[in-house]
Tab-separated table of C-alpha atoms in Angstrom:
chain	number	residue	atom	x	y	z
A	6	MET	CA	14.492	-18.467	-6.150
A	7	PRO	CA	16.071	-18.318	-2.480
A	8	ILE	CA	16.411	-14.719	-1.116
A	9	GLN	CA	19.207	-13.828	1.254
A	10	SER	CA	17.212	-10.846	3.019
A	11	ILE	CA	14.669	-8.353	2.157
A	12	ASN	CA	14.082	-4.551	3.097
A	13	ALA	CA	10.860	-5.202	4.830
A	14	ARG	CA	11.622	-3.747	8.452
A	15	ASN	CA	8.826	-5.386	9.985
A	16	GLN	CA	9.078	-9.263	10.090
A	17	PHE	CA	6.807	-11.416	12.260
A	18	ARG	CA	7.540	-15.451	12.512
A	19	GLY	CA	5.045	-17.952	13.103
A	20	ARG	CA	3.022	-20.740	12.046
A	21	ILE	CA	-0.348	-20.658	10.003
A	22	LYS	CA	-3.300	-21.006	12.098
A	23	GLU	CA	-6.285	-20.502	9.599
A	24	ILE	CA	-6.666	-20.012	5.952
A	25	ILE	CA	-9.952	-18.549	4.720
A	26	ASP	CA	-10.115	-19.260	0.635
A	27	GLY	CA	-11.510	-17.158	-1.675
A	28	PRO	CA	-11.905	-17.384	-5.516
A	29	VAL	CA	-9.280	-14.404	-5.886
A	30	VAL	CA	-7.910	-13.728	-2.627
A	31	SER	CA	-7.557	-15.894	0.639
A	32	GLU	CA	-6.915	-14.588	4.239
A	33	VAL	CA	-4.141	-16.070	6.339
A	34	ASP	CA	-3.857	-16.007	9.720
A	35	VAL	CA	-0.261	-16.447	11.334
A	36	GLU	CA	-0.039	-17.326	15.052
A	37	THR	CA	3.094	-15.652	16.364
A	38	PRO	CA	4.316	-15.544	20.050
A	39	HIS	CA	2.648	-12.164	20.516
A	40	GLY	CA	-0.869	-12.629	18.654
A	41	ILE	CA	-2.369	-13.406	15.342
A	42	VAL	CA	-1.102	-11.278	12.144
A	43	THR	CA	-3.640	-11.242	9.227
A	44	SER	CA	-2.533	-11.261	5.740
A	45	VAL	CA	-4.717	-11.137	2.590
A	46	ILE	CA	-3.032	-12.365	-0.458
A	47	THR	CA	-3.684	-13.952	-3.844
A	48	THR	CA	-5.245	-17.396	-3.613
A	49	ARG	CA	-2.767	-18.367	-6.336
A	50	SER	CA	0.050	-17.312	-4.028
A	51	VAL	CA	-1.537	-19.656	-1.274
A	52	LYS	CA	-1.220	-22.627	-3.911
A	53	ASP	CA	1.996	-21.714	-5.321
A	54	LEU	CA	3.693	-21.486	-2.003
A	55	GLN	CA	1.912	-24.543	-0.769
A	56	LEU	CA	0.709	-23.015	2.359
A	57	ARG	CA	-1.196	-24.954	4.925
A	58	VAL	CA	-2.156	-24.687	8.524
A	59	GLY	CA	1.005	-25.283	10.227
A	60	THR	CA	3.296	-23.947	7.669
A	61	GLU	CA	6.160	-21.907	9.321
A	62	VAL	CA	6.094	-18.300	7.689
A	63	LEU	CA	7.259	-14.636	7.837
A	64	ALA	CA	4.803	-12.138	7.765
A	65	LEU	CA	6.285	-8.954	6.192
A	66	VAL	CA	5.335	-5.382	5.955
A	67	LYS	CA	7.042	-2.395	4.328
A	68	ALA	CA	7.498	0.455	7.068
A	69	THR	CA	5.696	2.941	4.691
A	70	GLU	CA	2.515	0.581	5.114
A	71	VAL	CA	2.427	1.241	8.935
A	72	SER	CA	0.078	3.844	10.410
A	73	ILE	CA	0.438	5.414	13.656
A	74	ALA	CA	-2.512	5.981	16.159
A	75	LYS	CA	-2.289	7.951	19.601
A	76	LEU	CA	-4.029	6.269	22.475
B	11	MET	CA	-11.675	13.237	16.395
B	12	PRO	CA	-11.955	10.211	18.796
B	13	ILE	CA	-12.336	6.869	16.915
B	14	GLN	CA	-14.064	3.874	18.235
B	15	SER	CA	-12.475	1.004	16.529
B	16	ILE	CA	-10.792	0.739	13.041
B	17	ASN	CA	-10.692	-2.024	10.616
B	18	ALA	CA	-6.929	-2.571	10.748
B	19	ARG	CA	-6.629	-6.186	11.765
B	20	ASN	CA	-2.990	-5.966	12.814
B	21	GLN	CA	-2.560	-3.626	15.859
B	22	PHE	CA	1.014	-3.401	17.912
B	23	ARG	CA	0.636	-1.568	20.970
B	24	GLY	CA	3.809	0.058	22.278
B	25	ARG	CA	5.902	3.125	23.176
B	26	ILE	CA	8.020	5.155	20.658
B	27	LYS	CA	11.770	4.507	21.114
B	28	GLU	CA	13.107	6.581	18.359
B	29	ILE	CA	11.988	9.345	15.964
B	30	ILE	CA	14.488	9.887	12.918
B	31	ASP	CA	13.300	13.359	11.331
B	32	GLY	CA	13.361	14.117	7.771
B	33	PRO	CA	12.003	17.237	5.825
B	34	VAL	CA	8.838	15.325	4.570
B	35	VAL	CA	8.808	11.956	6.106
B	36	SER	CA	10.171	10.524	9.429
B	37	GLU	CA	10.825	7.151	10.831
B	38	VAL	CA	8.845	6.055	13.957
B	39	ASP	CA	10.353	3.220	15.834
B	40	VAL	CA	7.867	1.409	18.330
B	41	GLU	CA	8.930	-0.832	21.000
B	42	THR	CA	6.085	-3.633	21.088
B	43	PRO	CA	6.120	-7.284	22.529
B	44	HIS	CA	6.666	-8.109	19.050
B	45	GLY	CA	9.994	-6.400	18.842
B	46	ILE	CA	10.189	-2.980	17.034
B	47	VAL	CA	7.723	-2.003	14.512
B	48	THR	CA	9.006	0.502	12.333
B	49	SER	CA	6.777	2.981	10.548
B	50	VAL	CA	7.417	5.924	7.907
B	51	ILE	CA	4.583	8.709	8.407
B	52	THR	CA	4.701	12.290	7.319
B	53	THR	CA	6.696	14.683	9.452
B	54	ARG	CA	3.638	16.727	9.670
B	55	SER	CA	1.824	14.122	11.403
B	56	VAL	CA	4.610	13.314	13.965
B	57	LYS	CA	3.903	17.046	14.771
B	58	ASP	CA	0.266	17.156	14.586
B	59	LEU	CA	0.128	13.833	16.792
B	60	GLN	CA	2.787	15.545	18.954
B	61	LEU	CA	4.570	12.228	18.774
B	62	ARG	CA	7.742	11.971	21.338
B	63	VAL	CA	10.077	9.001	22.467
B	64	GLY	CA	7.985	7.457	24.980
B	65	THR	CA	4.450	8.326	23.804
B	66	GLU	CA	2.012	5.325	23.756
B	67	VAL	CA	0.793	4.491	20.257
B	68	LEU	CA	-0.708	1.709	18.030
B	69	ALA	CA	1.155	0.771	15.000
B	70	LEU	CA	-1.488	-0.294	12.520
B	71	VAL	CA	-1.293	-2.513	9.412
B	72	LYS	CA	-4.265	-3.346	6.847
B	73	ALA	CA	-4.166	-6.967	6.235
B	74	THR	CA	-4.056	-6.480	2.432
B	75	GLU	CA	-0.395	-4.977	3.061
B	76	VAL	CA	0.936	-8.116	4.689
B	77	SER	CA	3.118	-10.326	2.538
B	78	ILE	CA	3.878	-14.084	3.429
B	79	ALA	CA	7.120	-15.634	2.903
B	80	LYS	CA	7.983	-19.241	3.282
B	81	LEU	CA	10.797	-20.175	5.380
C	26	MET	CA	17.129	-15.190	7.634
C	27	PRO	CA	17.081	-16.889	4.304
C	28	ILE	CA	13.531	-16.828	2.484
C	29	GLN	CA	12.781	-19.879	0.561
C	30	SER	CA	9.810	-18.133	-1.533
C	31	ILE	CA	7.456	-15.228	-1.242
C	32	ASN	CA	3.945	-14.487	-2.088
C	33	ALA	CA	4.806	-11.382	-4.332
C	34	ARG	CA	3.512	-12.321	-7.444
C	35	ASN	CA	5.345	-9.597	-9.329
C	36	GLN	CA	9.246	-9.999	-9.200
C	37	PHE	CA	11.671	-8.151	-10.977
C	38	ARG	CA	15.175	-9.366	-11.058
C	39	GLY	CA	18.069	-6.730	-11.663
C	40	ARG	CA	21.157	-4.900	-10.565
C	41	ILE	CA	21.092	-1.422	-8.961
C	42	LYS	CA	21.705	1.300	-11.253
C	43	GLU	CA	21.483	4.192	-8.808
C	44	ILE	CA	20.798	5.107	-5.014
C	45	ILE	CA	19.525	8.551	-3.989
C	46	ASP	CA	20.008	8.832	-0.357
C	47	GLY	CA	17.723	10.983	2.006
C	48	PRO	CA	17.770	11.025	5.789
C	49	VAL	CA	14.640	8.786	6.396
C	50	VAL	CA	13.856	6.857	2.853
C	51	SER	CA	16.162	6.374	-0.246
C	52	GLU	CA	15.325	5.734	-3.849
C	53	VAL	CA	16.568	2.467	-5.275
C	54	ASP	CA	16.558	2.181	-9.155
C	55	VAL	CA	16.835	-1.134	-10.230
C	56	GLU	CA	17.907	-2.076	-13.878
C	57	THR	CA	15.650	-4.928	-15.209
C	58	PRO	CA	14.732	-6.614	-18.263
C	59	HIS	CA	11.311	-4.601	-17.757
C	60	GLY	CA	13.295	-1.051	-17.854
C	61	ILE	CA	14.033	0.672	-14.526
C	62	VAL	CA	11.992	-0.256	-11.632
C	63	THR	CA	12.205	2.298	-8.841
C	64	SER	CA	11.568	1.646	-5.236
C	65	VAL	CA	11.611	3.843	-2.099
C	66	ILE	CA	12.743	1.909	1.082
C	67	THR	CA	14.052	3.243	4.495
C	68	THR	CA	17.676	4.256	4.388
C	69	ARG	CA	18.315	1.998	7.260
C	70	SER	CA	17.105	-0.986	4.911
C	71	VAL	CA	19.617	0.217	2.395
C	72	LYS	CA	22.382	0.248	5.029
C	73	ASP	CA	21.323	-3.177	6.630
C	74	LEU	CA	21.053	-4.940	3.216
C	75	GLN	CA	24.281	-3.103	2.207
C	76	LEU	CA	22.756	-2.174	-0.943
C	77	ARG	CA	25.263	-0.404	-3.409
C	78	VAL	CA	25.230	0.293	-7.168
C	79	GLY	CA	25.710	-2.843	-9.014
C	80	THR	CA	24.457	-5.086	-6.144
C	81	GLU	CA	21.778	-7.912	-7.777
C	82	VAL	CA	18.281	-7.774	-6.067
C	83	LEU	CA	14.731	-8.722	-6.606
C	84	ALA	CA	12.185	-5.847	-6.786
C	85	LEU	CA	8.690	-7.086	-5.359
C	86	VAL	CA	5.366	-5.949	-5.664
C	87	LYS	CA	2.287	-7.345	-4.181
C	88	ALA	CA	-0.592	-7.741	-6.800
C	89	THR	CA	-3.045	-5.692	-4.419
C	90	GLU	CA	-0.598	-2.812	-5.090
C	91	VAL	CA	-0.692	-2.617	-9.107
C	92	SER	CA	-3.295	-0.485	-10.534
C	93	ILE	CA	-4.576	-0.989	-13.966
C	94	ALA	CA	-4.963	1.879	-16.666
C	95	LYS	CA	-6.618	1.571	-20.096
C	96	LEU	CA	-4.952	3.169	-22.841
D	17	MET	CA	-11.402	11.962	-17.700
D	18	PRO	CA	-8.200	11.461	-19.878
D	19	ILE	CA	-4.998	11.711	-17.695
D	20	GLN	CA	-1.738	13.097	-19.465
D	21	SER	CA	0.423	11.553	-16.999
D	22	ILE	CA	0.720	9.835	-13.702
D	23	ASN	CA	3.448	9.972	-10.964
D	24	ALA	CA	3.587	6.035	-10.720
D	25	ARG	CA	7.220	5.811	-11.725
D	26	ASN	CA	6.698	2.073	-12.751
D	27	GLN	CA	4.677	1.525	-15.815
D	28	PHE	CA	4.399	-1.905	-17.467
D	29	ARG	CA	2.431	-1.994	-20.774
D	30	GLY	CA	0.815	-5.292	-21.829
D	31	ARG	CA	-2.385	-7.236	-22.887
D	32	ILE	CA	-4.680	-8.684	-20.618
D	33	LYS	CA	-4.073	-12.461	-20.620
D	34	GLU	CA	-6.453	-13.472	-18.043
D	35	ILE	CA	-9.129	-12.133	-15.584
D	36	ILE	CA	-10.190	-14.168	-12.508
D	37	ASP	CA	-13.507	-12.920	-11.417
D	38	GLY	CA	-14.336	-12.731	-7.659
D	39	PRO	CA	-17.587	-11.135	-5.891
D	40	VAL	CA	-15.617	-8.095	-4.723
D	41	VAL	CA	-11.987	-8.204	-6.434
D	42	SER	CA	-10.780	-9.759	-9.501
D	43	GLU	CA	-7.231	-10.742	-10.620
D	44	VAL	CA	-6.083	-9.229	-13.849
D	45	ASP	CA	-3.130	-10.807	-15.596
D	46	VAL	CA	-1.147	-8.486	-17.922
D	47	GLU	CA	1.185	-10.066	-20.455
D	48	THR	CA	4.073	-7.666	-20.979
D	49	PRO	CA	7.278	-8.299	-23.179
D	50	HIS	CA	9.092	-9.523	-19.882
D	51	GLY	CA	6.692	-11.578	-17.967
D	52	ILE	CA	3.150	-11.560	-16.565
D	53	VAL	CA	2.482	-8.666	-14.210
D	54	THR	CA	-0.355	-9.527	-11.767
D	55	SER	CA	-2.980	-6.897	-10.194
D	56	VAL	CA	-5.832	-7.149	-8.064
D	57	ILE	CA	-8.356	-4.564	-8.314
D	58	THR	CA	-12.263	-4.255	-7.607
D	59	THR	CA	-14.682	-6.239	-9.809
D	60	ARG	CA	-16.510	-2.873	-10.160
D	61	SER	CA	-13.351	-1.428	-11.886
D	62	VAL	CA	-13.184	-4.473	-14.196
D	63	LYS	CA	-16.596	-3.827	-15.510
D	64	ASP	CA	-16.374	0.057	-15.466
D	65	LEU	CA	-13.010	0.141	-17.520
D	66	GLN	CA	-14.625	-2.861	-19.606
D	67	LEU	CA	-11.575	-4.987	-19.237
D	68	ARG	CA	-11.504	-8.098	-21.388
D	69	VAL	CA	-8.861	-10.550	-22.308
D	70	GLY	CA	-6.718	-8.712	-24.937
D	71	THR	CA	-7.420	-5.267	-23.676
D	72	GLU	CA	-4.213	-3.156	-23.922
D	73	VAL	CA	-3.499	-1.516	-20.564
D	74	LEU	CA	-0.781	-0.140	-18.401
D	75	ALA	CA	0.022	-1.743	-14.998
D	76	LEU	CA	1.215	0.890	-12.674
D	77	VAL	CA	2.976	0.657	-9.326
D	78	LYS	CA	3.913	3.431	-6.722
D	79	ALA	CA	7.548	3.570	-5.936
D	80	THR	CA	6.643	3.440	-2.149
D	81	GLU	CA	5.210	0.058	-2.730
D	82	VAL	CA	8.330	-1.759	-4.270
D	83	SER	CA	10.123	-3.771	-1.716
D	84	ILE	CA	13.827	-4.852	-2.401
D	85	ALA	CA	15.349	-8.129	-1.731
D	86	LYS	CA	19.018	-9.166	-1.854
D	87	LEU	CA	19.760	-12.436	-3.711
E	14	MET	CA	1.546	8.524	-22.843
E	15	PRO	CA	-1.893	9.543	-22.255
E	16	ILE	CA	-4.239	7.468	-20.115
E	17	GLN	CA	-7.915	6.889	-21.038
E	18	SER	CA	-9.229	5.874	-17.633
E	19	ILE	CA	-7.730	4.075	-14.531
E	20	ASN	CA	-8.874	1.561	-12.012
E	21	ALA	CA	-8.522	3.780	-8.804
E	22	ARG	CA	-11.861	4.066	-7.622
E	23	ASN	CA	-11.175	7.055	-5.755
E	24	GLN	CA	-10.362	10.356	-7.668
E	25	PHE	CA	-10.085	13.726	-6.227
E	26	ARG	CA	-9.921	16.526	-8.308
E	27	GLY	CA	-8.266	19.582	-7.541
E	28	ARG	CA	-5.332	22.198	-7.428
E	29	ILE	CA	-2.059	21.972	-5.749
E	30	LYS	CA	-1.886	24.088	-2.724
E	31	GLU	CA	1.478	23.474	-1.392
E	32	ILE	CA	4.633	21.435	-2.152
E	33	ILE	CA	7.159	20.585	0.531
E	34	ASP	CA	10.238	19.393	-1.406
E	35	GLY	CA	12.815	16.733	0.003
E	36	PRO	CA	15.657	14.990	-1.477
E	37	VAL	CA	13.895	11.609	-2.117
E	38	VAL	CA	9.918	12.292	-1.680
E	39	SER	CA	7.912	15.310	-1.558
E	40	GLU	CA	4.680	16.140	0.058
E	41	VAL	CA	2.044	17.596	-2.545
E	42	ASP	CA	-0.974	19.164	-0.811
E	43	VAL	CA	-4.234	19.216	-3.290
E	44	GLU	CA	-7.153	21.566	-2.603
E	45	THR	CA	-10.349	19.578	-3.302
E	46	PRO	CA	-13.864	19.757	-2.665
E	47	HIS	CA	-13.314	17.170	-0.058
E	48	GLY	CA	-10.662	19.434	1.791
E	49	ILE	CA	-6.795	18.851	1.588
E	50	VAL	CA	-5.802	15.487	0.048
E	51	THR	CA	-2.090	14.932	0.901
E	52	SER	CA	0.126	12.778	-1.215
E	53	VAL	CA	3.694	11.773	-0.774
E	54	ILE	CA	5.437	11.067	-4.094
E	55	THR	CA	9.119	10.677	-5.301
E	56	THR	CA	10.888	14.357	-5.964
E	57	ARG	CA	11.471	12.678	-9.399
E	58	SER	CA	7.920	12.462	-10.254
E	59	VAL	CA	7.264	16.135	-8.886
E	60	LYS	CA	9.902	17.429	-11.578
E	61	ASP	CA	8.917	14.933	-14.267
E	62	LEU	CA	5.112	15.804	-14.075
E	63	GLN	CA	6.266	19.615	-13.603
E	64	LEU	CA	4.155	19.956	-10.631
E	65	ARG	CA	3.714	23.588	-9.292
E	66	VAL	CA	1.358	25.305	-6.920
E	67	GLY	CA	-1.727	25.728	-9.100
E	68	THR	CA	-1.419	22.629	-11.239
E	69	GLU	CA	-4.661	20.954	-11.797
E	70	VAL	CA	-4.356	17.432	-10.484
E	71	LEU	CA	-6.017	14.191	-10.015
E	72	ALA	CA	-5.278	12.542	-6.509
E	73	LEU	CA	-5.853	8.722	-6.961
E	74	VAL	CA	-6.287	6.029	-4.187
E	75	LYS	CA	-6.694	2.449	-4.906
E	76	ALA	CA	-9.981	0.814	-2.752
E	77	THR	CA	-7.550	-1.725	-1.028
E	78	GLU	CA	-5.583	1.155	0.566
E	79	VAL	CA	-8.521	2.697	2.141
E	80	SER	CA	-9.230	2.088	6.011
E	81	ILE	CA	-12.460	2.125	7.787
E	82	ALA	CA	-12.781	3.779	11.387
E	83	LYS	CA	-16.053	3.782	13.270
E	84	LEU	CA	-16.855	6.914	15.267
F	12	MET	CA	-9.568	0.318	22.091
F	13	PRO	CA	-10.456	3.932	21.436
F	14	ILE	CA	-8.013	5.923	19.597
F	15	GLN	CA	-7.563	9.613	20.254
F	16	SER	CA	-6.207	10.372	16.644
F	17	ILE	CA	-4.372	8.877	13.837
F	18	ASN	CA	-1.511	9.681	11.461
F	19	ALA	CA	-3.514	9.212	8.417
F	20	ARG	CA	-3.846	12.757	6.861
F	21	ASN	CA	-6.747	12.019	4.459
F	22	GLN	CA	-9.846	11.391	6.385
F	23	PHE	CA	-13.242	11.542	4.687
F	24	ARG	CA	-16.293	11.319	7.165
F	25	GLY	CA	-19.469	9.974	5.884
F	26	ARG	CA	-22.093	7.312	5.957
F	27	ILE	CA	-21.857	3.531	4.566
F	28	LYS	CA	-24.212	3.514	1.459
F	29	GLU	CA	-23.566	0.023	0.378
F	30	ILE	CA	-21.687	-3.160	1.394
F	31	ILE	CA	-20.710	-5.965	-1.200
F	32	ASP	CA	-19.919	-9.151	0.771
F	33	GLY	CA	-17.191	-11.469	-0.358
F	34	PRO	CA	-15.912	-14.859	1.401
F	35	VAL	CA	-12.626	-13.063	2.257
F	36	VAL	CA	-12.619	-9.211	1.456
F	37	SER	CA	-15.864	-6.818	1.127
F	38	GLU	CA	-16.206	-3.653	-0.562
F	39	VAL	CA	-17.578	-0.835	1.668
F	40	ASP	CA	-18.814	2.494	-0.113
F	41	VAL	CA	-18.878	5.652	1.884
F	42	GLU	CA	-21.369	8.308	1.125
F	43	THR	CA	-19.426	11.712	1.715
F	44	PRO	CA	-20.461	15.166	1.345
F	45	HIS	CA	-18.378	15.248	-1.917
F	46	GLY	CA	-19.085	11.893	-3.561
F	47	ILE	CA	-18.475	8.117	-2.849
F	48	VAL	CA	-15.155	6.886	-1.298
F	49	THR	CA	-14.625	3.061	-1.791
F	50	SER	CA	-12.835	0.757	0.520
F	51	VAL	CA	-11.937	-2.775	0.340
F	52	ILE	CA	-11.386	-4.301	3.775
F	53	THR	CA	-11.394	-7.942	5.287
F	54	THR	CA	-15.012	-9.419	5.917
F	55	ARG	CA	-14.091	-10.140	9.224
F	56	SER	CA	-13.249	-6.589	9.653
F	57	VAL	CA	-16.884	-5.665	8.388
F	58	LYS	CA	-18.292	-8.306	11.053
F	59	ASP	CA	-16.079	-7.090	13.939
F	60	LEU	CA	-17.014	-3.368	13.461
F	61	GLN	CA	-20.562	-4.494	12.829
F	62	LEU	CA	-20.720	-2.184	9.748
F	63	ARG	CA	-24.090	-1.713	8.081
F	64	VAL	CA	-25.628	0.421	5.633
F	65	GLY	CA	-26.150	3.812	7.568
F	66	THR	CA	-23.232	3.222	9.826
F	67	GLU	CA	-21.200	6.522	10.431
F	68	VAL	CA	-17.495	6.017	9.613
F	69	LEU	CA	-14.040	7.666	8.766
F	70	ALA	CA	-12.400	6.479	5.549
F	71	LEU	CA	-8.648	6.925	6.047
F	72	VAL	CA	-5.783	6.881	3.526
F	73	LYS	CA	-2.271	7.117	4.341
F	74	ALA	CA	-0.431	10.026	2.230
F	75	THR	CA	2.299	7.693	0.934
F	76	GLU	CA	-0.908	5.807	-0.860
F	77	VAL	CA	-2.109	8.526	-2.758
F	78	SER	CA	-0.935	9.074	-6.610
F	79	ILE	CA	-1.127	12.191	-8.428
F	80	ALA	CA	-2.183	12.491	-12.189
F	81	LYS	CA	-2.155	15.437	-14.215
F	82	LEU	CA	-4.836	16.588	-16.249
């Protein structure tokens, strides 16, 4: 079902650079203009969304999931 | 205690642009090369870390927290 | 930006029944066939998405966020 | 240790329909009256809780983990 | 509904030492043998569970939510 | 990059007791003075951080990820 917009404040647009498949979860590495963003999602989702190297995606993160470290 | 390195694969370096204070949690907006990264952390942590507009920080996200949407 | 599909395996469609506003985060209660699904998102997102009582939404949960309890 | 009640506002009761085992994490699919709820937990927890197809469980989600998308 | 057991591998038993109330979420500080464990849950859950200073509770964390830092 | 301090309110210091390797994620069990704390992180992070049995680490949890159950 197409979604108009989502609450995730942090959205990183890019293309999939690599997928590491596992039996339950897979790692999806997204190349964005400012570096790689890494995601771990279910392997079923990788198949359902037909994700492949080169697919254009949005990596999304809820604000409550972001930690802050001081340098 | 100083930390040498952390497992969070997604690290966004930047400076705090805005803090919205609440009684329990606060929103911390970090200006990074990726654009603004928004975090919600406890107001106690904002005080303990002495975060202010302009403070240099690292916004960190575990890979298991990143969702993938297809465009 | 419209999204074609997302990896969140758990999607609950419904209408917003109530919004409790806070200075930083708000509670959004969605009436779904499963019963009420409760979400806490940033108050900024509530405004950006123009969420109101009655708005049709999808409540989304990553599979890695779901715990299992035995009865 | 038996638990009287838990803060997770979102509780979905059902029976396990399928378990996909992995070396570290497993996918547990719970059939509820209104659709499948999918969870990824450690394979150790699957064993410790003696989860099997047919086991009656509660799938639990913290409100801070629920995202909202507009249709 | 009483729960027999839960998959959260990390369970910290203790008594509530302090509650900081907010309009949407509240901070609950639990005194455990590990030291203080801090939780942010909805204020509605604090009321529904009738949490007060001194209440005996279990603080629960899914293994997928735990980060590892090297010293 | 060394980190001075982090917002995660819940920090458990200990030594790694066991690592269960998977193709995508690994389980890291940390022995602390008050029991085992279990984490699931990407196998890449285990390699990048050169984690081994005996490595001294900090297990970190954001307060928004901690649930509360009543006994």
